[in-house]
Amino acid sequence: MNSQPAHAAPPLLYFRSRALPLTAATLACVALVAAWAAHWLQDQPYFDHTARVPVVVLAPLLVSAAIGTSLHSHTDELDRTAASRWWPRRLLHLLALTAAAAGALAAAVPGHPEAYGVPAMVRNVLGATGVAAASAALLGARLSWLPMTVYGGAVYLAAPRTPGGAAAVWAWPMQPGPQGAAWAVAVTAYVAGAALLVVRGARPERG
């Protein structure tokens, strides 16, 4: 009679220990602010859809920080000593939040998909979340927001105005949607970060 509760306990423990409802609420708030900012910027005189670049760059940074921080566990020792395998839950955790963030932010920038619209937003969510996942595995979930924030801020300030070329690789968050090289970097970052997180889990933290 006790086998069913014991089997059901690990998933419940996993989701409770990572405060996923708070993370979901954060993603929703970021999406709402991004939608408002995107429309406000585009409605300004002498601006077009390229005015949404700050939203396309900064909103994925915020959601990736929320997702990375949610990978922190308050029951790390219990997680590692549990009989159940945790990697499927880590993978589901990351995929579900990535899909939710990408879908919500894609809805924030309708129209002009060929430039700074849905493709660019989804690409940046994937790339930024992949970096956050790798950072959680290497540095810990509490610091997972830091590498991508520093890199994204530097790229935002240093990227050339003309897209393409070598900048499509090192400044991928600033590229329009159709840039294949930028997509390759972002997808690689997501796959590598997800694999590292799933295999290793978030780095244990003290305090």
PDB file of C-alpha atoms in Angstrom:
ATOM      1  CA  MET A   1       0.000   0.000   0.000  1.00  0.00           C
ATOM      2  CA  ASN A   2       2.961   2.331   0.547  1.00  0.00           C
ATOM      3  CA  SER A   3       4.537   1.731  -2.879  1.00  0.00           C
ATOM      4  CA  GLN A   4       2.407   4.276  -4.716  1.00  0.00           C
ATOM      5  CA  PRO A   5       3.132   7.259  -2.383  1.00  0.00           C
ATOM      6  CA  ALA A   6       6.834   6.376  -2.363  1.00  0.00           C
ATOM      7  CA  HIS A   7       6.855   6.282  -6.154  1.00  0.00           C
ATOM      8  CA  ALA A   8       4.981   9.572  -6.423  1.00  0.00           C
ATOM      9  CA  ALA A   9       7.083  11.378  -3.842  1.00  0.00           C
ATOM     10  CA  PRO A  10      10.246  12.110  -5.898  1.00  0.00           C
ATOM     11  CA  PRO A  11       8.465  14.143  -8.653  1.00  0.00           C
ATOM     12  CA  LEU A  12       6.519  16.096  -6.038  1.00  0.00           C
ATOM     13  CA  LEU A  13       9.682  16.689  -4.040  1.00  0.00           C
ATOM     14  CA  TYR A  14      11.508  17.825  -7.156  1.00  0.00           C
ATOM     15  CA  PHE A  15       8.917  20.422  -8.164  1.00  0.00           C
ATOM     16  CA  ARG A  16       8.423  21.722  -4.623  1.00  0.00           C
ATOM     17  CA  SER A  17      12.158  22.103  -4.041  1.00  0.00           C
ATOM     18  CA  ARG A  18      12.570  24.333  -7.100  1.00  0.00           C
ATOM     19  CA  ALA A  19       9.692  26.790  -6.596  1.00  0.00           C
ATOM     20  CA  LEU A  20       8.405  26.316 -10.128  1.00  0.00           C
ATOM     21  CA  PRO A  21       5.171  28.315  -9.625  1.00  0.00           C
ATOM     22  CA  LEU A  22       7.255  31.399  -8.806  1.00  0.00           C
ATOM     23  CA  THR A  23       9.372  30.831 -11.904  1.00  0.00           C
ATOM     24  CA  ALA A  24       6.267  30.500 -14.082  1.00  0.00           C
ATOM     25  CA  ALA A  25       4.895  33.750 -12.667  1.00  0.00           C
ATOM     26  CA  THR A  26       8.215  35.472 -13.406  1.00  0.00           C
ATOM     27  CA  LEU A  27       8.136  34.286 -17.018  1.00  0.00           C
ATOM     28  CA  ALA A  28       4.595  35.607 -17.419  1.00  0.00           C
ATOM     29  CA  CYS A  29       5.547  39.015 -15.995  1.00  0.00           C
ATOM     30  CA  VAL A  30       8.579  39.304 -18.284  1.00  0.00           C
ATOM     31  CA  ALA A  31       6.441  38.413 -21.300  1.00  0.00           C
ATOM     32  CA  LEU A  32       3.848  41.061 -20.448  1.00  0.00           C
ATOM     33  CA  VAL A  33       6.480  43.775 -19.976  1.00  0.00           C
ATOM     34  CA  ALA A  34       8.239  42.705 -23.184  1.00  0.00           C
ATOM     35  CA  ALA A  35       4.981  42.923 -25.151  1.00  0.00           C
ATOM     36  CA  TRP A  36       4.287  46.405 -23.820  1.00  0.00           C
ATOM     37  CA  ALA A  37       7.858  47.590 -24.495  1.00  0.00           C
ATOM     38  CA  ALA A  38       7.936  46.129 -28.015  1.00  0.00           C
ATOM     39  CA  HIS A  39       4.709  47.881 -29.024  1.00  0.00           C
ATOM     40  CA  TRP A  40       5.719  51.132 -27.340  1.00  0.00           C
ATOM     41  CA  LEU A  41       9.106  51.247 -29.058  1.00  0.00           C
ATOM     42  CA  GLN A  42       7.666  50.460 -32.467  1.00  0.00           C
ATOM     43  CA  ASP A  43       5.009  53.177 -32.110  1.00  0.00           C
ATOM     44  CA  GLN A  44       7.565  55.909 -31.532  1.00  0.00           C
ATOM     45  CA  PRO A  45       8.135  58.407 -34.395  1.00  0.00           C
ATOM     46  CA  TYR A  46      10.911  57.525 -36.864  1.00  0.00           C
ATOM     47  CA  PHE A  47      11.162  53.963 -35.550  1.00  0.00           C
ATOM     48  CA  ASP A  48      10.252  50.659 -37.161  1.00  0.00           C
ATOM     49  CA  HIS A  49      10.494  47.015 -36.110  1.00  0.00           C
ATOM     50  CA  THR A  50      14.272  47.364 -35.605  1.00  0.00           C
ATOM     51  CA  ALA A  51      13.445  49.425 -32.509  1.00  0.00           C
ATOM     52  CA  ARG A  52      12.550  46.143 -30.825  1.00  0.00           C
ATOM     53  CA  VAL A  53      16.199  45.063 -30.619  1.00  0.00           C
ATOM     54  CA  PRO A  54      16.452  45.888 -26.874  1.00  0.00           C
ATOM     55  CA  VAL A  55      13.411  43.726 -26.184  1.00  0.00           C
ATOM     56  CA  VAL A  56      14.674  40.840 -28.319  1.00  0.00           C
ATOM     57  CA  VAL A  57      18.006  40.917 -26.479  1.00  0.00           C
ATOM     58  CA  LEU A  58      17.033  41.766 -22.894  1.00  0.00           C
ATOM     59  CA  ALA A  59      13.835  39.756 -22.430  1.00  0.00           C
ATOM     60  CA  PRO A  60      15.575  36.403 -23.149  1.00  0.00           C
ATOM     61  CA  LEU A  61      18.274  37.367 -20.640  1.00  0.00           C
ATOM     62  CA  LEU A  62      15.622  37.845 -17.957  1.00  0.00           C
ATOM     63  CA  VAL A  63      13.761  34.604 -18.635  1.00  0.00           C
ATOM     64  CA  SER A  64      16.998  32.611 -18.865  1.00  0.00           C
ATOM     65  CA  ALA A  65      18.030  34.044 -15.489  1.00  0.00           C
ATOM     66  CA  ALA A  66      14.701  32.925 -14.002  1.00  0.00           C
ATOM     67  CA  ILE A  67      15.017  29.454 -15.524  1.00  0.00           C
ATOM     68  CA  GLY A  68      18.624  29.082 -14.411  1.00  0.00           C
ATOM     69  CA  THR A  69      17.833  30.163 -10.866  1.00  0.00           C
ATOM     70  CA  SER A  70      14.936  27.694 -10.716  1.00  0.00           C
ATOM     71  CA  LEU A  71      17.450  24.875 -11.128  1.00  0.00           C
ATOM     72  CA  HIS A  72      18.611  25.467  -7.550  1.00  0.00           C
ATOM     73  CA  SER A  73      17.493  22.798  -5.107  1.00  0.00           C
ATOM     74  CA  HIS A  74      16.935  23.341  -1.403  1.00  0.00           C
ATOM     75  CA  THR A  75      17.164  19.568  -0.931  1.00  0.00           C
ATOM     76  CA  ASP A  76      20.317  18.839  -2.916  1.00  0.00           C
ATOM     77  CA  GLU A  77      21.635  16.108  -0.627  1.00  0.00           C
ATOM     78  CA  LEU A  78      18.262  14.377  -0.607  1.00  0.00           C
ATOM     79  CA  ASP A  79      18.064  14.603  -4.403  1.00  0.00           C
ATOM     80  CA  ARG A  80      21.438  12.927  -4.815  1.00  0.00           C
ATOM     81  CA  THR A  81      20.680  10.110  -2.391  1.00  0.00           C
ATOM     82  CA  ALA A  82      17.208   9.345  -3.744  1.00  0.00           C
ATOM     83  CA  ALA A  83      16.720   5.992  -5.433  1.00  0.00           C
ATOM     84  CA  SER A  84      14.962   7.501  -8.462  1.00  0.00           C
ATOM     85  CA  ARG A  85      16.879   8.839 -11.422  1.00  0.00           C
ATOM     86  CA  TRP A  86      16.690  12.627 -11.550  1.00  0.00           C
ATOM     87  CA  TRP A  87      17.893  13.290 -15.085  1.00  0.00           C
ATOM     88  CA  PRO A  88      14.455  12.827 -16.738  1.00  0.00           C
ATOM     89  CA  ARG A  89      13.006  15.415 -14.367  1.00  0.00           C
ATOM     90  CA  ARG A  90      15.868  17.820 -15.034  1.00  0.00           C
ATOM     91  CA  LEU A  91      15.289  17.450 -18.766  1.00  0.00           C
ATOM     92  CA  LEU A  92      11.521  17.899 -18.455  1.00  0.00           C
ATOM     93  CA  HIS A  93      12.058  20.886 -16.164  1.00  0.00           C
ATOM     94  CA  LEU A  94      14.346  22.626 -18.661  1.00  0.00           C
ATOM     95  CA  LEU A  95      12.323  21.775 -21.776  1.00  0.00           C
ATOM     96  CA  ALA A  96       8.995  22.824 -20.253  1.00  0.00           C
ATOM     97  CA  LEU A  97      10.251  26.189 -19.029  1.00  0.00           C
ATOM     98  CA  THR A  98      12.127  26.853 -22.273  1.00  0.00           C
ATOM     99  CA  ALA A  99       9.022  26.123 -24.335  1.00  0.00           C
ATOM    100  CA  ALA A 100       6.874  28.314 -22.084  1.00  0.00           C
ATOM    101  CA  ALA A 101       9.349  31.205 -22.225  1.00  0.00           C
ATOM    102  CA  ALA A 102       9.857  30.948 -25.992  1.00  0.00           C
ATOM    103  CA  GLY A 103       6.122  30.806 -26.649  1.00  0.00           C
ATOM    104  CA  ALA A 104       5.269  33.703 -24.359  1.00  0.00           C
ATOM    105  CA  LEU A 105       8.018  35.970 -25.677  1.00  0.00           C
ATOM    106  CA  ALA A 106       7.273  35.050 -29.292  1.00  0.00           C
ATOM    107  CA  ALA A 107       3.747  36.347 -28.740  1.00  0.00           C
ATOM    108  CA  ALA A 108       5.239  39.625 -27.490  1.00  0.00           C
ATOM    109  CA  VAL A 109       6.760  40.543 -30.872  1.00  0.00           C
ATOM    110  CA  PRO A 110       4.193  39.813 -33.595  1.00  0.00           C
ATOM    111  CA  GLY A 111       4.811  40.932 -37.157  1.00  0.00           C
ATOM    112  CA  HIS A 112       8.054  41.434 -39.089  1.00  0.00           C
ATOM    113  CA  PRO A 113       9.329  37.891 -38.459  1.00  0.00           C
ATOM    114  CA  GLU A 114      12.052  38.406 -41.053  1.00  0.00           C
ATOM    115  CA  ALA A 115      13.945  40.781 -38.759  1.00  0.00           C
ATOM    116  CA  TYR A 116      13.579  41.304 -35.026  1.00  0.00           C
ATOM    117  CA  GLY A 117      10.433  39.320 -34.506  1.00  0.00           C
ATOM    118  CA  VAL A 118       9.488  35.785 -33.517  1.00  0.00           C
ATOM    119  CA  PRO A 119      12.505  33.893 -34.971  1.00  0.00           C
ATOM    120  CA  ALA A 120      15.046  36.202 -33.337  1.00  0.00           C
ATOM    121  CA  MET A 121      13.214  36.045 -30.012  1.00  0.00           C
ATOM    122  CA  VAL A 122      12.960  32.243 -29.997  1.00  0.00           C
ATOM    123  CA  ARG A 123      16.613  31.900 -31.014  1.00  0.00           C
ATOM    124  CA  ASN A 124      17.750  34.179 -28.210  1.00  0.00           C
ATOM    125  CA  VAL A 125      15.643  32.338 -25.644  1.00  0.00           C
ATOM    126  CA  LEU A 126      17.243  29.057 -26.704  1.00  0.00           C
ATOM    127  CA  GLY A 127      20.788  30.391 -26.675  1.00  0.00           C
ATOM    128  CA  ALA A 128      20.484  32.312 -23.410  1.00  0.00           C
ATOM    129  CA  THR A 129      18.770  29.423 -21.632  1.00  0.00           C
ATOM    130  CA  GLY A 130      21.435  27.012 -22.844  1.00  0.00           C
ATOM    131  CA  VAL A 131      24.162  29.225 -21.404  1.00  0.00           C
ATOM    132  CA  ALA A 132      22.219  29.520 -18.136  1.00  0.00           C
ATOM    133  CA  ALA A 133      21.827  25.738 -17.927  1.00  0.00           C
ATOM    134  CA  ALA A 134      25.548  25.183 -18.482  1.00  0.00           C
ATOM    135  CA  SER A 135      26.333  27.866 -15.915  1.00  0.00           C
ATOM    136  CA  ALA A 136      24.059  26.170 -13.372  1.00  0.00           C
ATOM    137  CA  ALA A 137      25.950  22.918 -13.866  1.00  0.00           C
ATOM    138  CA  LEU A 138      29.375  24.574 -13.605  1.00  0.00           C
ATOM    139  CA  LEU A 139      28.854  27.512 -11.233  1.00  0.00           C
ATOM    140  CA  GLY A 140      25.635  26.718  -9.435  1.00  0.00           C
ATOM    141  CA  ALA A 141      22.068  27.795 -10.085  1.00  0.00           C
ATOM    142  CA  ARG A 142      22.300  30.955  -8.002  1.00  0.00           C
ATOM    143  CA  LEU A 143      25.027  32.337 -10.296  1.00  0.00           C
ATOM    144  CA  SER A 144      23.650  30.887 -13.521  1.00  0.00           C
ATOM    145  CA  TRP A 145      22.378  34.298 -14.638  1.00  0.00           C
ATOM    146  CA  LEU A 146      25.797  35.946 -14.501  1.00  0.00           C
ATOM    147  CA  PRO A 147      27.735  34.661 -17.572  1.00  0.00           C
ATOM    148  CA  MET A 148      24.942  35.295 -20.075  1.00  0.00           C
ATOM    149  CA  THR A 149      24.128  38.678 -18.566  1.00  0.00           C
ATOM    150  CA  VAL A 150      27.740  39.833 -18.839  1.00  0.00           C
ATOM    151  CA  TYR A 151      28.095  38.432 -22.342  1.00  0.00           C
ATOM    152  CA  GLY A 152      24.744  39.771 -23.529  1.00  0.00           C
ATOM    153  CA  GLY A 153      25.481  43.238 -22.177  1.00  0.00           C
ATOM    154  CA  ALA A 154      28.904  43.297 -23.838  1.00  0.00           C
ATOM    155  CA  VAL A 155      27.480  42.144 -27.156  1.00  0.00           C
ATOM    156  CA  TYR A 156      24.687  44.711 -26.984  1.00  0.00           C
ATOM    157  CA  LEU A 157      27.250  47.495 -26.643  1.00  0.00           C
ATOM    158  CA  ALA A 158      29.889  46.167 -29.042  1.00  0.00           C
ATOM    159  CA  ALA A 159      27.965  44.522 -31.899  1.00  0.00           C
ATOM    160  CA  PRO A 160      28.225  46.279 -35.295  1.00  0.00           C
ATOM    161  CA  ARG A 161      25.125  47.848 -36.766  1.00  0.00           C
ATOM    162  CA  THR A 162      25.402  45.766 -39.923  1.00  0.00           C
ATOM    163  CA  PRO A 163      24.295  42.148 -39.355  1.00  0.00           C
ATOM    164  CA  GLY A 164      26.038  39.112 -40.754  1.00  0.00           C
ATOM    165  CA  GLY A 165      29.681  38.241 -41.205  1.00  0.00           C
ATOM    166  CA  ALA A 166      31.728  37.213 -38.194  1.00  0.00           C
ATOM    167  CA  ALA A 167      29.320  39.135 -35.936  1.00  0.00           C
ATOM    168  CA  ALA A 168      26.646  36.533 -36.704  1.00  0.00           C
ATOM    169  CA  VAL A 169      28.738  34.141 -34.606  1.00  0.00           C
ATOM    170  CA  TRP A 170      30.076  36.193 -31.694  1.00  0.00           C
ATOM    171  CA  ALA A 171      27.161  38.659 -31.568  1.00  0.00           C
ATOM    172  CA  TRP A 172      24.371  36.184 -32.258  1.00  0.00           C
ATOM    173  CA  PRO A 173      21.859  37.791 -29.842  1.00  0.00           C
ATOM    174  CA  MET A 174      21.926  40.989 -31.934  1.00  0.00           C
ATOM    175  CA  GLN A 175      21.267  39.330 -35.295  1.00  0.00           C
ATOM    176  CA  PRO A 176      17.985  39.387 -37.228  1.00  0.00           C
ATOM    177  CA  GLY A 177      15.952  36.204 -37.318  1.00  0.00           C
ATOM    178  CA  PRO A 178      17.124  34.675 -40.616  1.00  0.00           C
ATOM    179  CA  GLN A 179      20.847  34.606 -39.760  1.00  0.00           C
ATOM    180  CA  GLY A 180      21.789  30.937 -40.035  1.00  0.00           C
ATOM    181  CA  ALA A 181      25.110  31.263 -38.211  1.00  0.00           C
ATOM    182  CA  ALA A 182      23.410  32.919 -35.246  1.00  0.00           C
ATOM    183  CA  TRP A 183      20.883  30.085 -35.098  1.00  0.00           C
ATOM    184  CA  ALA A 184      23.672  27.510 -35.214  1.00  0.00           C
ATOM    185  CA  VAL A 185      25.434  29.098 -32.232  1.00  0.00           C
ATOM    186  CA  ALA A 186      22.221  29.447 -30.202  1.00  0.00           C
ATOM    187  CA  VAL A 187      21.034  25.885 -30.842  1.00  0.00           C
ATOM    188  CA  THR A 188      24.487  24.496 -30.080  1.00  0.00           C
ATOM    189  CA  ALA A 189      24.561  26.449 -26.821  1.00  0.00           C
ATOM    190  CA  TYR A 190      21.150  25.097 -25.847  1.00  0.00           C
ATOM    191  CA  VAL A 191      21.930  21.475 -26.675  1.00  0.00           C
ATOM    192  CA  ALA A 192      25.305  21.597 -24.932  1.00  0.00           C
ATOM    193  CA  GLY A 193      23.928  23.376 -21.869  1.00  0.00           C
ATOM    194  CA  ALA A 194      20.954  21.025 -21.591  1.00  0.00           C
ATOM    195  CA  ALA A 195      23.166  17.946 -21.917  1.00  0.00           C
ATOM    196  CA  LEU A 196      25.567  19.226 -19.264  1.00  0.00           C
ATOM    197  CA  LEU A 197      22.742  20.009 -16.870  1.00  0.00           C
ATOM    198  CA  VAL A 198      20.941  16.721 -17.413  1.00  0.00           C
ATOM    199  CA  VAL A 199      24.102  14.683 -16.845  1.00  0.00           C
ATOM    200  CA  ARG A 200      25.583  16.607 -13.928  1.00  0.00           C
ATOM    201  CA  GLY A 201      22.686  18.505 -12.438  1.00  0.00           C
ATOM    202  CA  ALA A 202      23.135  21.933 -10.912  1.00  0.00           C
ATOM    203  CA  ARG A 203      26.352  22.329  -8.970  1.00  0.00           C
ATOM    204  CA  PRO A 204      25.799  21.845  -5.221  1.00  0.00           C
ATOM    205  CA  GLU A 205      25.851  25.086  -3.249  1.00  0.00           C
ATOM    206  CA  ARG A 206      26.430  25.793   0.395  1.00  0.00           C
ATOM    207  CA  GLY A 207      24.572  28.320   2.486  1.00  0.00           C
TER     208      GLY A 207
END
